[in-house]
Short mmCIF file of C-alpha atoms in Angstrom, two decimals:
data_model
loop_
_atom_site.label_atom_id
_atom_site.label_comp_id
_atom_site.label_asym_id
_atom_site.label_seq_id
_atom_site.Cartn_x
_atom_site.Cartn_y
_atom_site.Cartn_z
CA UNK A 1426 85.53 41.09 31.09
CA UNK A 1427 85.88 42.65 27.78
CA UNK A 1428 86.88 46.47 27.14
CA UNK A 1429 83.16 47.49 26.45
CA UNK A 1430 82.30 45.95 30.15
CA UNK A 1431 84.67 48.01 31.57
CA UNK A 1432 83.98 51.21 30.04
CA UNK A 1433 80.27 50.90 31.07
CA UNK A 1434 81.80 49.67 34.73
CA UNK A 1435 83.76 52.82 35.31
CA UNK A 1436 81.19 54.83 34.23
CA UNK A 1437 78.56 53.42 36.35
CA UNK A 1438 81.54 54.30 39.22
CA UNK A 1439 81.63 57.52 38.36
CA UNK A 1440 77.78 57.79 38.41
CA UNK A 1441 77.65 56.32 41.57
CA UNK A 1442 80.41 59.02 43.01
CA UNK A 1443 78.25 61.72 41.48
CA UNK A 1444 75.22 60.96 43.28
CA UNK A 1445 76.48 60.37 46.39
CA UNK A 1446 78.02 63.74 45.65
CA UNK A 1447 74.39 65.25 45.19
CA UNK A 1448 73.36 64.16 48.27
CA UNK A 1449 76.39 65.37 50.19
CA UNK A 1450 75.56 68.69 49.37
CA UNK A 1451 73.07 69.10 52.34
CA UNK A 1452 75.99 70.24 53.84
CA UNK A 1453 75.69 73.50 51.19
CA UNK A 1454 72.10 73.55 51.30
CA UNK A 1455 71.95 73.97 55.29
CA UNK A 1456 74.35 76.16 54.75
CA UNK A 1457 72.80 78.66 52.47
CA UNK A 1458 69.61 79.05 55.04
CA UNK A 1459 72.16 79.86 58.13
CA UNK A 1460 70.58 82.92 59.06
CA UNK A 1461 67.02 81.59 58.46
CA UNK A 1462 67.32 78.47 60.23
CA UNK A 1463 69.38 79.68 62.76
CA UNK A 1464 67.57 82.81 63.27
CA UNK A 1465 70.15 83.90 66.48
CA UNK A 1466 73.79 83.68 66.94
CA UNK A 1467 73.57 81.02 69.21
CA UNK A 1468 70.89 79.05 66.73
CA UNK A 1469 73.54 80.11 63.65
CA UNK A 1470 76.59 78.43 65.12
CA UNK A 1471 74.24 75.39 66.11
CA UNK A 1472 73.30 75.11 62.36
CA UNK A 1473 77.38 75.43 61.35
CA UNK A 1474 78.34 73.33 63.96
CA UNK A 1475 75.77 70.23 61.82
CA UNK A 1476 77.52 70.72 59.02
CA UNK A 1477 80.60 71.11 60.04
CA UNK A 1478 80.33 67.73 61.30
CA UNK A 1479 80.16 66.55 57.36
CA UNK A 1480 82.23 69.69 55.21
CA UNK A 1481 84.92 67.07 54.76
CA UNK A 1482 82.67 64.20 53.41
CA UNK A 1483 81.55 66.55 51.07
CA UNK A 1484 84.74 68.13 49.51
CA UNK A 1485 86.50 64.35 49.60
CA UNK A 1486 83.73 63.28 47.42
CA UNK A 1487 84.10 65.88 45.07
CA UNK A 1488 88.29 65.43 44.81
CA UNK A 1489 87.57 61.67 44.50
CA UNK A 1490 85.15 62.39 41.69
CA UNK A 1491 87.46 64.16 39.81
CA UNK A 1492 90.17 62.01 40.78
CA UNK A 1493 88.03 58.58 39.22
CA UNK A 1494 86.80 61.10 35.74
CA UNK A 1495 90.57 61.46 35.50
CA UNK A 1496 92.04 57.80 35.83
CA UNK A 1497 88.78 56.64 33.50
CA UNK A 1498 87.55 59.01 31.11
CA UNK A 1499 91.04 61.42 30.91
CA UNK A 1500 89.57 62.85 27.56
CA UNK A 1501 86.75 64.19 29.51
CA UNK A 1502 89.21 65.25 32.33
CA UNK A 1503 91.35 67.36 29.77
CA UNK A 1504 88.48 68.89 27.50
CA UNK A 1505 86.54 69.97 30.38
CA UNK A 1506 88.70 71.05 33.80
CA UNK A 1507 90.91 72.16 31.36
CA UNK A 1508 88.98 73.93 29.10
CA UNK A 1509 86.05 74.59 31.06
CA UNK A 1510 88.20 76.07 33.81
CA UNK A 1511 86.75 79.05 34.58
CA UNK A 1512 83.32 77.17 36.12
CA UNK A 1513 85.29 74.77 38.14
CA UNK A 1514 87.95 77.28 39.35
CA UNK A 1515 84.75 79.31 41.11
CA UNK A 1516 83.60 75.86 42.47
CA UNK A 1517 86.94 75.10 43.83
CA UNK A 1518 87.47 78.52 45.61
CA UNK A 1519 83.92 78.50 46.80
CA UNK A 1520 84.50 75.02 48.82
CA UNK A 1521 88.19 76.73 49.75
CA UNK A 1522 86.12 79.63 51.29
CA UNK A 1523 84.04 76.99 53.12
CA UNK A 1524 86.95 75.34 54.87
CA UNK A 1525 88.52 78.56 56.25
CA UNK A 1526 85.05 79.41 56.85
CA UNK A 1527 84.11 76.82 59.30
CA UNK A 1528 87.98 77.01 61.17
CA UNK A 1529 88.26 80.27 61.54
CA UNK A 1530 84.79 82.21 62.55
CA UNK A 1531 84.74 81.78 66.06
CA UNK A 1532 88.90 81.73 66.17
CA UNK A 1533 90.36 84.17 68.80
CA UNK A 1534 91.73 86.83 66.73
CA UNK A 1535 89.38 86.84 64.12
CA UNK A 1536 89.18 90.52 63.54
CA UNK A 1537 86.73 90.20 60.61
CA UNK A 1538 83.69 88.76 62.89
CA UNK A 1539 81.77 85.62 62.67
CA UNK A 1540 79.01 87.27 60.19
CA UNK A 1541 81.83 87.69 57.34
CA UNK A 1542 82.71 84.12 57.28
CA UNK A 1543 79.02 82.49 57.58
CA UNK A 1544 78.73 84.91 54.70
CA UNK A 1545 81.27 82.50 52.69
CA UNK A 1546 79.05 79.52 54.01
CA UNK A 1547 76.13 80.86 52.27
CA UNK A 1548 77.76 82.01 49.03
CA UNK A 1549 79.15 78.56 48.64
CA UNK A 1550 75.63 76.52 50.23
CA UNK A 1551 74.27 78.76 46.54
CA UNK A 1552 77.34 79.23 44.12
CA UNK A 1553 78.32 75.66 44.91
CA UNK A 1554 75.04 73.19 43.75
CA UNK A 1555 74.24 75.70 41.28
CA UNK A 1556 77.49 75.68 38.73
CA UNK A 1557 78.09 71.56 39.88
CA UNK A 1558 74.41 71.11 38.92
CA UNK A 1559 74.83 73.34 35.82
CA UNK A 1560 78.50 71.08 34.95
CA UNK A 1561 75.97 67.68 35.33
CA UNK A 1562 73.32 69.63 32.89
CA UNK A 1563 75.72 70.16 30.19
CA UNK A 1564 76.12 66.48 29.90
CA UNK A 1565 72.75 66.86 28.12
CA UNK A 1566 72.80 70.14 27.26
CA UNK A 1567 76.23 70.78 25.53
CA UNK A 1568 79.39 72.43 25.79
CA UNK A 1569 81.29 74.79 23.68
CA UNK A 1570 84.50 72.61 23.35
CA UNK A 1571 86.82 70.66 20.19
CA UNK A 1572 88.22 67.82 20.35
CA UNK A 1573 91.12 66.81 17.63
CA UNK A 1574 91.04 63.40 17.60
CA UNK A 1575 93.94 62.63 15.17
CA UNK A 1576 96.50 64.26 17.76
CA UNK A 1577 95.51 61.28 19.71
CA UNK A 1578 97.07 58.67 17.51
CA UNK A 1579 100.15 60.03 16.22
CA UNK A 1580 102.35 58.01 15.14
CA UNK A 1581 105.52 58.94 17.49
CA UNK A 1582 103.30 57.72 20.59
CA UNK A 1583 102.06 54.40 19.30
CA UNK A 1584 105.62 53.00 20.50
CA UNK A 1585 106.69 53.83 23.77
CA UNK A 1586 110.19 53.07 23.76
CA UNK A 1587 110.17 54.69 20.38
CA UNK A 1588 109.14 58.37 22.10
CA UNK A 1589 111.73 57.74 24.81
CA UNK A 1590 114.55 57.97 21.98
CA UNK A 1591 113.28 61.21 21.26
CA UNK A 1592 115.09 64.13 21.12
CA UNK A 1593 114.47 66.72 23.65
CA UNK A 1594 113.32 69.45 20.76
CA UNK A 1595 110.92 66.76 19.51
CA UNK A 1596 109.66 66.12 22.60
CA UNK A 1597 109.11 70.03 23.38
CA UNK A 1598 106.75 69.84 20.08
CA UNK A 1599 105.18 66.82 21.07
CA UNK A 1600 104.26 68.62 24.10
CA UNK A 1601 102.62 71.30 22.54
CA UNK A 1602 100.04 69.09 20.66
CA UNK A 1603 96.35 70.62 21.59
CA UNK A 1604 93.72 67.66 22.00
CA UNK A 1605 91.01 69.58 22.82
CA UNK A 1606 90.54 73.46 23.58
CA UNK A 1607 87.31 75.16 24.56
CA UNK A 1608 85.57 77.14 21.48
CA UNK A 1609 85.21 80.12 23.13
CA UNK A 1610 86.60 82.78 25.86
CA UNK A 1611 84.14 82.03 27.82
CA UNK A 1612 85.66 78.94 29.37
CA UNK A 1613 82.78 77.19 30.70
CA UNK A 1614 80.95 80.18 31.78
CA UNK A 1615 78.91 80.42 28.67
CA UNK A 1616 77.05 77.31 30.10
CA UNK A 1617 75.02 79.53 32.31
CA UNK A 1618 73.61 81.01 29.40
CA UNK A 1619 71.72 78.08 28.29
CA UNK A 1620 68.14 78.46 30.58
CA UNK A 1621 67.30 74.59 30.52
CA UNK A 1622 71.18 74.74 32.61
CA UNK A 1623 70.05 77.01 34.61
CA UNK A 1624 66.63 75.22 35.67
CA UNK A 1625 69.06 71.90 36.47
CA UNK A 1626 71.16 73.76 38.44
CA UNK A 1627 68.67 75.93 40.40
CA UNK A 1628 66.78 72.38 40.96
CA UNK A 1629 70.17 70.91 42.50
CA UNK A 1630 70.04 74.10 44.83
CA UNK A 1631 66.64 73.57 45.88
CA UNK A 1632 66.94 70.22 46.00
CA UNK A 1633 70.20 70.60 48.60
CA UNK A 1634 68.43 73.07 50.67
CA UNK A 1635 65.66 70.37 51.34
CA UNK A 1636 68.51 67.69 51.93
CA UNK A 1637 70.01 70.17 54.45
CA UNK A 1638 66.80 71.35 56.38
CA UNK A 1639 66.08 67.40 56.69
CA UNK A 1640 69.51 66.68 58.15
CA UNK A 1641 69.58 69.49 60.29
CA UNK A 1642 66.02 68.36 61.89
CA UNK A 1643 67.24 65.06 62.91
CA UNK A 1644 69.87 66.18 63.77
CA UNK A 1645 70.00 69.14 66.08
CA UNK A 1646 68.34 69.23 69.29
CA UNK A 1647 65.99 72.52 68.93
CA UNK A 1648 62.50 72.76 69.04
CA UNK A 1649 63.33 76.32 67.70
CA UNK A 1650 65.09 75.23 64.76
CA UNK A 1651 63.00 72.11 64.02
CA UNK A 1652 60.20 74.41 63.91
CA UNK A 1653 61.67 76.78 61.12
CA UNK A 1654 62.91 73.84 59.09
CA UNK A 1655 59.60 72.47 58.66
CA UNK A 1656 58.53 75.71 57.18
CA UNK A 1657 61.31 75.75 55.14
CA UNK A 1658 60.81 72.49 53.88
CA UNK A 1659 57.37 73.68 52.00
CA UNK A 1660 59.52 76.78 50.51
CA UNK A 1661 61.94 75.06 49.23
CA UNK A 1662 59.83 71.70 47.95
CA UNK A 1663 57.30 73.81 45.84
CA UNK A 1664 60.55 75.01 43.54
CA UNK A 1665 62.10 72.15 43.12
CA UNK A 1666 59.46 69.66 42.00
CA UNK A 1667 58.56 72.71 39.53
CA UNK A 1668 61.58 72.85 38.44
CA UNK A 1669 63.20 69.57 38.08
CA UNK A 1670 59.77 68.04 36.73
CA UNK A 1671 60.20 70.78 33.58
CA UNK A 1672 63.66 69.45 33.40
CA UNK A 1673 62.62 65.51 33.38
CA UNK A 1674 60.00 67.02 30.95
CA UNK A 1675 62.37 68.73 28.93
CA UNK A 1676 65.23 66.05 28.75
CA UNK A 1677 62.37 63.01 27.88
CA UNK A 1678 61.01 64.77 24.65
CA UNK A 1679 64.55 66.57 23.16
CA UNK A 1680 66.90 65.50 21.04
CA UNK A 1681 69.63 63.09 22.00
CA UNK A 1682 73.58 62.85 21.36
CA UNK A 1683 73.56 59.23 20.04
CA UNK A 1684 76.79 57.37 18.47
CA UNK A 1685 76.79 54.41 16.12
CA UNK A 1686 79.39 51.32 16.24
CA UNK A 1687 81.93 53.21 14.09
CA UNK A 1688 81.39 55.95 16.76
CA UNK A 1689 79.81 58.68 14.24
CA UNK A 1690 77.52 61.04 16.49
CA UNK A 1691 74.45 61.84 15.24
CA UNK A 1692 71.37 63.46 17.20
CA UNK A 1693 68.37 61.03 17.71
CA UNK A 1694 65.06 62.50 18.51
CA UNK A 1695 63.49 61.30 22.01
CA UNK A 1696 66.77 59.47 23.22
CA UNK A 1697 66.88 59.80 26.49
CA UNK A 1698 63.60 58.78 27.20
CA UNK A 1699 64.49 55.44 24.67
CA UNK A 1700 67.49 55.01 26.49
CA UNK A 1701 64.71 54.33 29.79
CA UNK A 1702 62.80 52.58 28.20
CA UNK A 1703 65.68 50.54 26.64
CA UNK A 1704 67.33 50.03 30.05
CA UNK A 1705 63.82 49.40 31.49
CA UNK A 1706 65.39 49.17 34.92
CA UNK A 1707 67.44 52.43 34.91
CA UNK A 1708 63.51 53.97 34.30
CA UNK A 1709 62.80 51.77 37.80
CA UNK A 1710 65.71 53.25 39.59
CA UNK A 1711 65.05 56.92 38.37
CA UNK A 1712 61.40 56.36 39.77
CA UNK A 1713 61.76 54.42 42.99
CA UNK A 1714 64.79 57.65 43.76
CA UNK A 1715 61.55 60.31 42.95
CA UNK A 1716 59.39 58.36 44.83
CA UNK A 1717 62.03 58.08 47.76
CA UNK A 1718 63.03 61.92 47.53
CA UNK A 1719 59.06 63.20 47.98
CA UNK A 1720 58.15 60.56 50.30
CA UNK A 1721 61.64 62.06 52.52
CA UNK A 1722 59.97 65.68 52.20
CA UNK A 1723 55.87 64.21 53.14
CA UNK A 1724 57.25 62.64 56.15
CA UNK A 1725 58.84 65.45 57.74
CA UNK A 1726 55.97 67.71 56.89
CA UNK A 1727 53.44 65.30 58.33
CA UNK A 1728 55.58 64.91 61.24
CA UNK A 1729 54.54 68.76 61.90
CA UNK A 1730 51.09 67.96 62.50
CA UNK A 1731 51.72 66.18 65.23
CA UNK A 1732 51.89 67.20 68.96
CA UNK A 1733 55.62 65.91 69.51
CA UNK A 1734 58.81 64.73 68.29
CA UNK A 1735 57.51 61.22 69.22
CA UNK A 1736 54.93 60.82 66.08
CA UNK A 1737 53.41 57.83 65.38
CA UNK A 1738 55.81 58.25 62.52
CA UNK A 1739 58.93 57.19 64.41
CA UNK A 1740 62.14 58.71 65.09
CA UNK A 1741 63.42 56.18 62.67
CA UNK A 1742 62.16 57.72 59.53
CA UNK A 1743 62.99 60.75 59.94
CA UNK A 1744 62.91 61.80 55.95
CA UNK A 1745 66.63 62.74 55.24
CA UNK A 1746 67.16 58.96 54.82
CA UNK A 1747 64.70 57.88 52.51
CA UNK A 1748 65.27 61.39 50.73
CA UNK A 1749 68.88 60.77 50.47
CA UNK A 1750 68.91 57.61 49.23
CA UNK A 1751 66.38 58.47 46.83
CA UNK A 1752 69.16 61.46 45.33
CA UNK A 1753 71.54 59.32 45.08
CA UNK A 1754 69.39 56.73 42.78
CA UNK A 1755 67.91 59.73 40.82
CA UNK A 1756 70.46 61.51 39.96
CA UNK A 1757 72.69 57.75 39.61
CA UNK A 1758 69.76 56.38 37.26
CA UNK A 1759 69.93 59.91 35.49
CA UNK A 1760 74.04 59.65 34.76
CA UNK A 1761 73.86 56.08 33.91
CA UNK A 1762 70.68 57.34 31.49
CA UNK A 1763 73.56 60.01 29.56
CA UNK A 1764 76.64 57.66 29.31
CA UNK A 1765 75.15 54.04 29.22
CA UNK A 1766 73.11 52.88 25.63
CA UNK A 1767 75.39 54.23 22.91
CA UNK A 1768 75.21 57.66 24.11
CA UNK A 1769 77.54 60.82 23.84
CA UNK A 1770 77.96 61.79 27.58
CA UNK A 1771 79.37 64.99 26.75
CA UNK A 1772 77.93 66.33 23.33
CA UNK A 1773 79.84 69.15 21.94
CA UNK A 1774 77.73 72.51 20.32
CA UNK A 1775 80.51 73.29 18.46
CA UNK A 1776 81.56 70.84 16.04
CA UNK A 1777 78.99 67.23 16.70
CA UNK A 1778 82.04 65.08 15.94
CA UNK A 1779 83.85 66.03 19.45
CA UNK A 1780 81.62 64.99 21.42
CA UNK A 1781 82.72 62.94 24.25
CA UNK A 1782 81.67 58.99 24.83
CA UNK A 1783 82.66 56.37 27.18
CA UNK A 1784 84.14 54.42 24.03
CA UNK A 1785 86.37 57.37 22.84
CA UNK A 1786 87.58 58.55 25.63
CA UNK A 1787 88.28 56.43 28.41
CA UNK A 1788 91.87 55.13 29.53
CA UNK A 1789 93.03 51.86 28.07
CA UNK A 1790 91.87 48.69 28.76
CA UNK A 1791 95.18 47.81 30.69
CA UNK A 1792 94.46 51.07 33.19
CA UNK A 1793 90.40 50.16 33.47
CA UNK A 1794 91.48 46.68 34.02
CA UNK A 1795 93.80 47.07 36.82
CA UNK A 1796 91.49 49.64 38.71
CA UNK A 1797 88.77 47.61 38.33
CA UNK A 1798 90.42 45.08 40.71
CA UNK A 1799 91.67 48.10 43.03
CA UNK A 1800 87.75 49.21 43.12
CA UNK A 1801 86.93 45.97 45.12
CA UNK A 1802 88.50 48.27 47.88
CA UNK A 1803 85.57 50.61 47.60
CA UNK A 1804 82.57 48.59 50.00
CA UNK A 1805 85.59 48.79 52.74
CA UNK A 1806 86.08 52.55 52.49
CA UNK A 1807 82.27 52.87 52.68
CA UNK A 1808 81.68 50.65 55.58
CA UNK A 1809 84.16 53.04 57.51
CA UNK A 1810 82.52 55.79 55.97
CA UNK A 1811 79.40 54.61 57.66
CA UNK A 1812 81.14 53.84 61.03
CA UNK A 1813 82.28 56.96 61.03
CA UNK A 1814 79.17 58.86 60.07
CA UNK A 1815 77.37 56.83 62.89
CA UNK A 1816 80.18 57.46 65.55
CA UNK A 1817 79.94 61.39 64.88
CA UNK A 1818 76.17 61.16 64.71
CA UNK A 1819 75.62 59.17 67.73
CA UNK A 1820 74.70 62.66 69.75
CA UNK A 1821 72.58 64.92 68.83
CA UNK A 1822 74.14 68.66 68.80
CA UNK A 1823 72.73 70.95 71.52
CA UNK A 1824 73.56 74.25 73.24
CA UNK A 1825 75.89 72.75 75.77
CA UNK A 1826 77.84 71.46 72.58
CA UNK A 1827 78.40 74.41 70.66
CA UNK A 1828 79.95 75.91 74.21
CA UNK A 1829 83.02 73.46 74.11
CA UNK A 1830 86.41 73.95 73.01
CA UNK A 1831 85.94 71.56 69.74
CA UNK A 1832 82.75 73.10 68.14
CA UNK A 1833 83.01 76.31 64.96
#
């Protein structure tokens, strides 16, 4: 279990958390079509009253997330919350606005009305996929950011009980050592001026509206709802194949952010689509997710042509399963594609040299080793995860649900 292993362990953890992330944001994508799924006020809080059943799934997800980036790759953590701040502050507040939302729109007292807060659930079902899936884009895209290596190995910190003995003025100028700062005012923002960002992120909104439309189907009880879902299945499919097939396009034939084994970036023509056909079974991954995903979206539209809910289809596949599943090996085989194979996961636009890798900036082996052992607790949080899911699941919500004391 060398130091290399666990670098490329972690990040495949990460990966993982990131596409499971993806998926969870059917709760956003339902979200953002409240009024057209829901068409009525009673069909609007059975929509909220779905997802509500999942908000916390979703925003746990994206705190552990951060919370693994930061205990594994804390260079990445630093350069880009911290300088970046500006794109993940609006994601933040958005998710806030989501929470109150869902407690507090039906509340007794609530002088501002229902409408004002399912507002909030659509600006954050749109604002949230589209600035998490332009962050994931700049992984290949870019960022505007410097990072000062050499303030990473001075001297004073290679001996800790040296920089305990430290005066307190020493350590006050210690403390104001910059690693990394963002090149610009900007602060992330200026992302959303790159177009290719913009087609990844409008892809991951797309791509969680059909997530959310397929979970709402199975799992509200209204012919009146099931009916409009359908039909917004087709709007929202057409869009996103377009656009995330002229991103696959795109990201196959550009230039790559490549490293060597003294760690010297250097841009390699075609390297992401070497890196799939180096890791032959990352390519198999990223396929059998596509193949998953559109096979999730056929089977709910071919469900339609039937006369009833019981198609010979089956209840059992209805498509947000094999859909989800297949986002979470897409969008896993498409992370593990930008960090795995001697690649720069976070390639800096303004000076080559900062770019960010899993060998230069990851904790130490001591901290990857230790949490590697604590990550064997992981399959036990997901099996209650699943209990859980399937407990809350287990009825179907209806009209005489949304009437009781406990539903949004």
């Amino acid at each position: 279990m060398t130091y290399t292993f666990l670098q490329h362990y972690w990040w495949f953890i990460v990966s993982l958390l990131g596409a499971l992330l993806v998926f969870l944001l059917f709760v956003q994508g339902a979200n953002s079509q409240v009024y057209s799924l829901g068409a009525t006020d009673e069909g609007r809080r059975l929509v909220v009253n779905s997802t509500g059943r999942k908000w916390e799934f979703t925003f746990t997800t994206l705190v552990t997330f951060g919370g693994a980036f930061f205990a594994s790759f804390p260079l990445f953590y630093s350069t880009s919350f911290g300088g970046a701040y500006w794109l993940w502050m609006i994601i933040l507040f958005t998710f806030v606005l989501q929470a109150v939302s869902y407690e507090f729109q039906n509340k007794l007292g609530n002088f501002l009305g229902p409408r004002l807060f399912q507002f909030f659930l659509v600006l954050n079902g749109i604002v949230g996929p589209l600035l998490l899936g332009g962050a994931v884009a700049t992984f290949f895209e870019g960022s505007n950011f410097i990072v000062q290596f050499d303030n990473l190995t001075n001297s004073q910190f290679d001996n800790l009980a040296a920089a305990v003995q430290l005066s307190n003025s020493e350590i006050g100028q210690l403390s104001n050592v910059v690693v990394s700062r963002w090149g610009n005012a900007s602060h992330g923002l200026d992302a959303l001026l790159n177009p290719w960002v913009l087609v990844f992120g409008f892809a991951v909104v797309f791509l969680a509206r059909l997530l959310g439309t397929l979970y709402v189907i199975n799992n509200v009880e209204d012919n009146g709802i099931r009916s409009r879902g359908r039909h917004s299945l087709m709007v929202n499919a057409v869009p996103f194949v377009v656009l995330f097939v002229a991103y696959l396009l795109h990201l196959l034939l550009k230039d790559g952010y490549a490293y060597n084994a003294e760690g010297y970036i250097l841009m390699e023509p075609n390297k992401y689509l070497h890196n799939l056909i180096d890791m032959w079974y990352v390519a198999i991954i990223l396929i059998i997710g596509v193949v998953l995903v559109l096979y999730g979206i056929a089977t709910e539209l071919l469900r339609d042509t039937q006369t009833s809910d019981a198609a010979p289809l089956g209840p059992a596949l209805s498509g947000i399963w094999p859909a989800g599943i297949g986002t979470v090996l897409t969008v896993l085989a498409l992370l593990l594609t930008v960090g795995w194979n001697m690649t720069a996961y976070y390639p800096s636009t303004a000076n080559l040299q900062s770019s960010l890798t899993i060998a230069n900036s990851s904790s130490s082996e001591f901290t990857l080793r230790t949490m590697f052992y604590v990550s064997f607790l992981v399959p036990f949080v997901l099996a209650y995860i699943v209990y859980c899911w399937r407990a809350i699941d287990k009825k179907k919500i209806t009209r005489e649900e949304i009437n009781s004391d406990h539903a949004y």
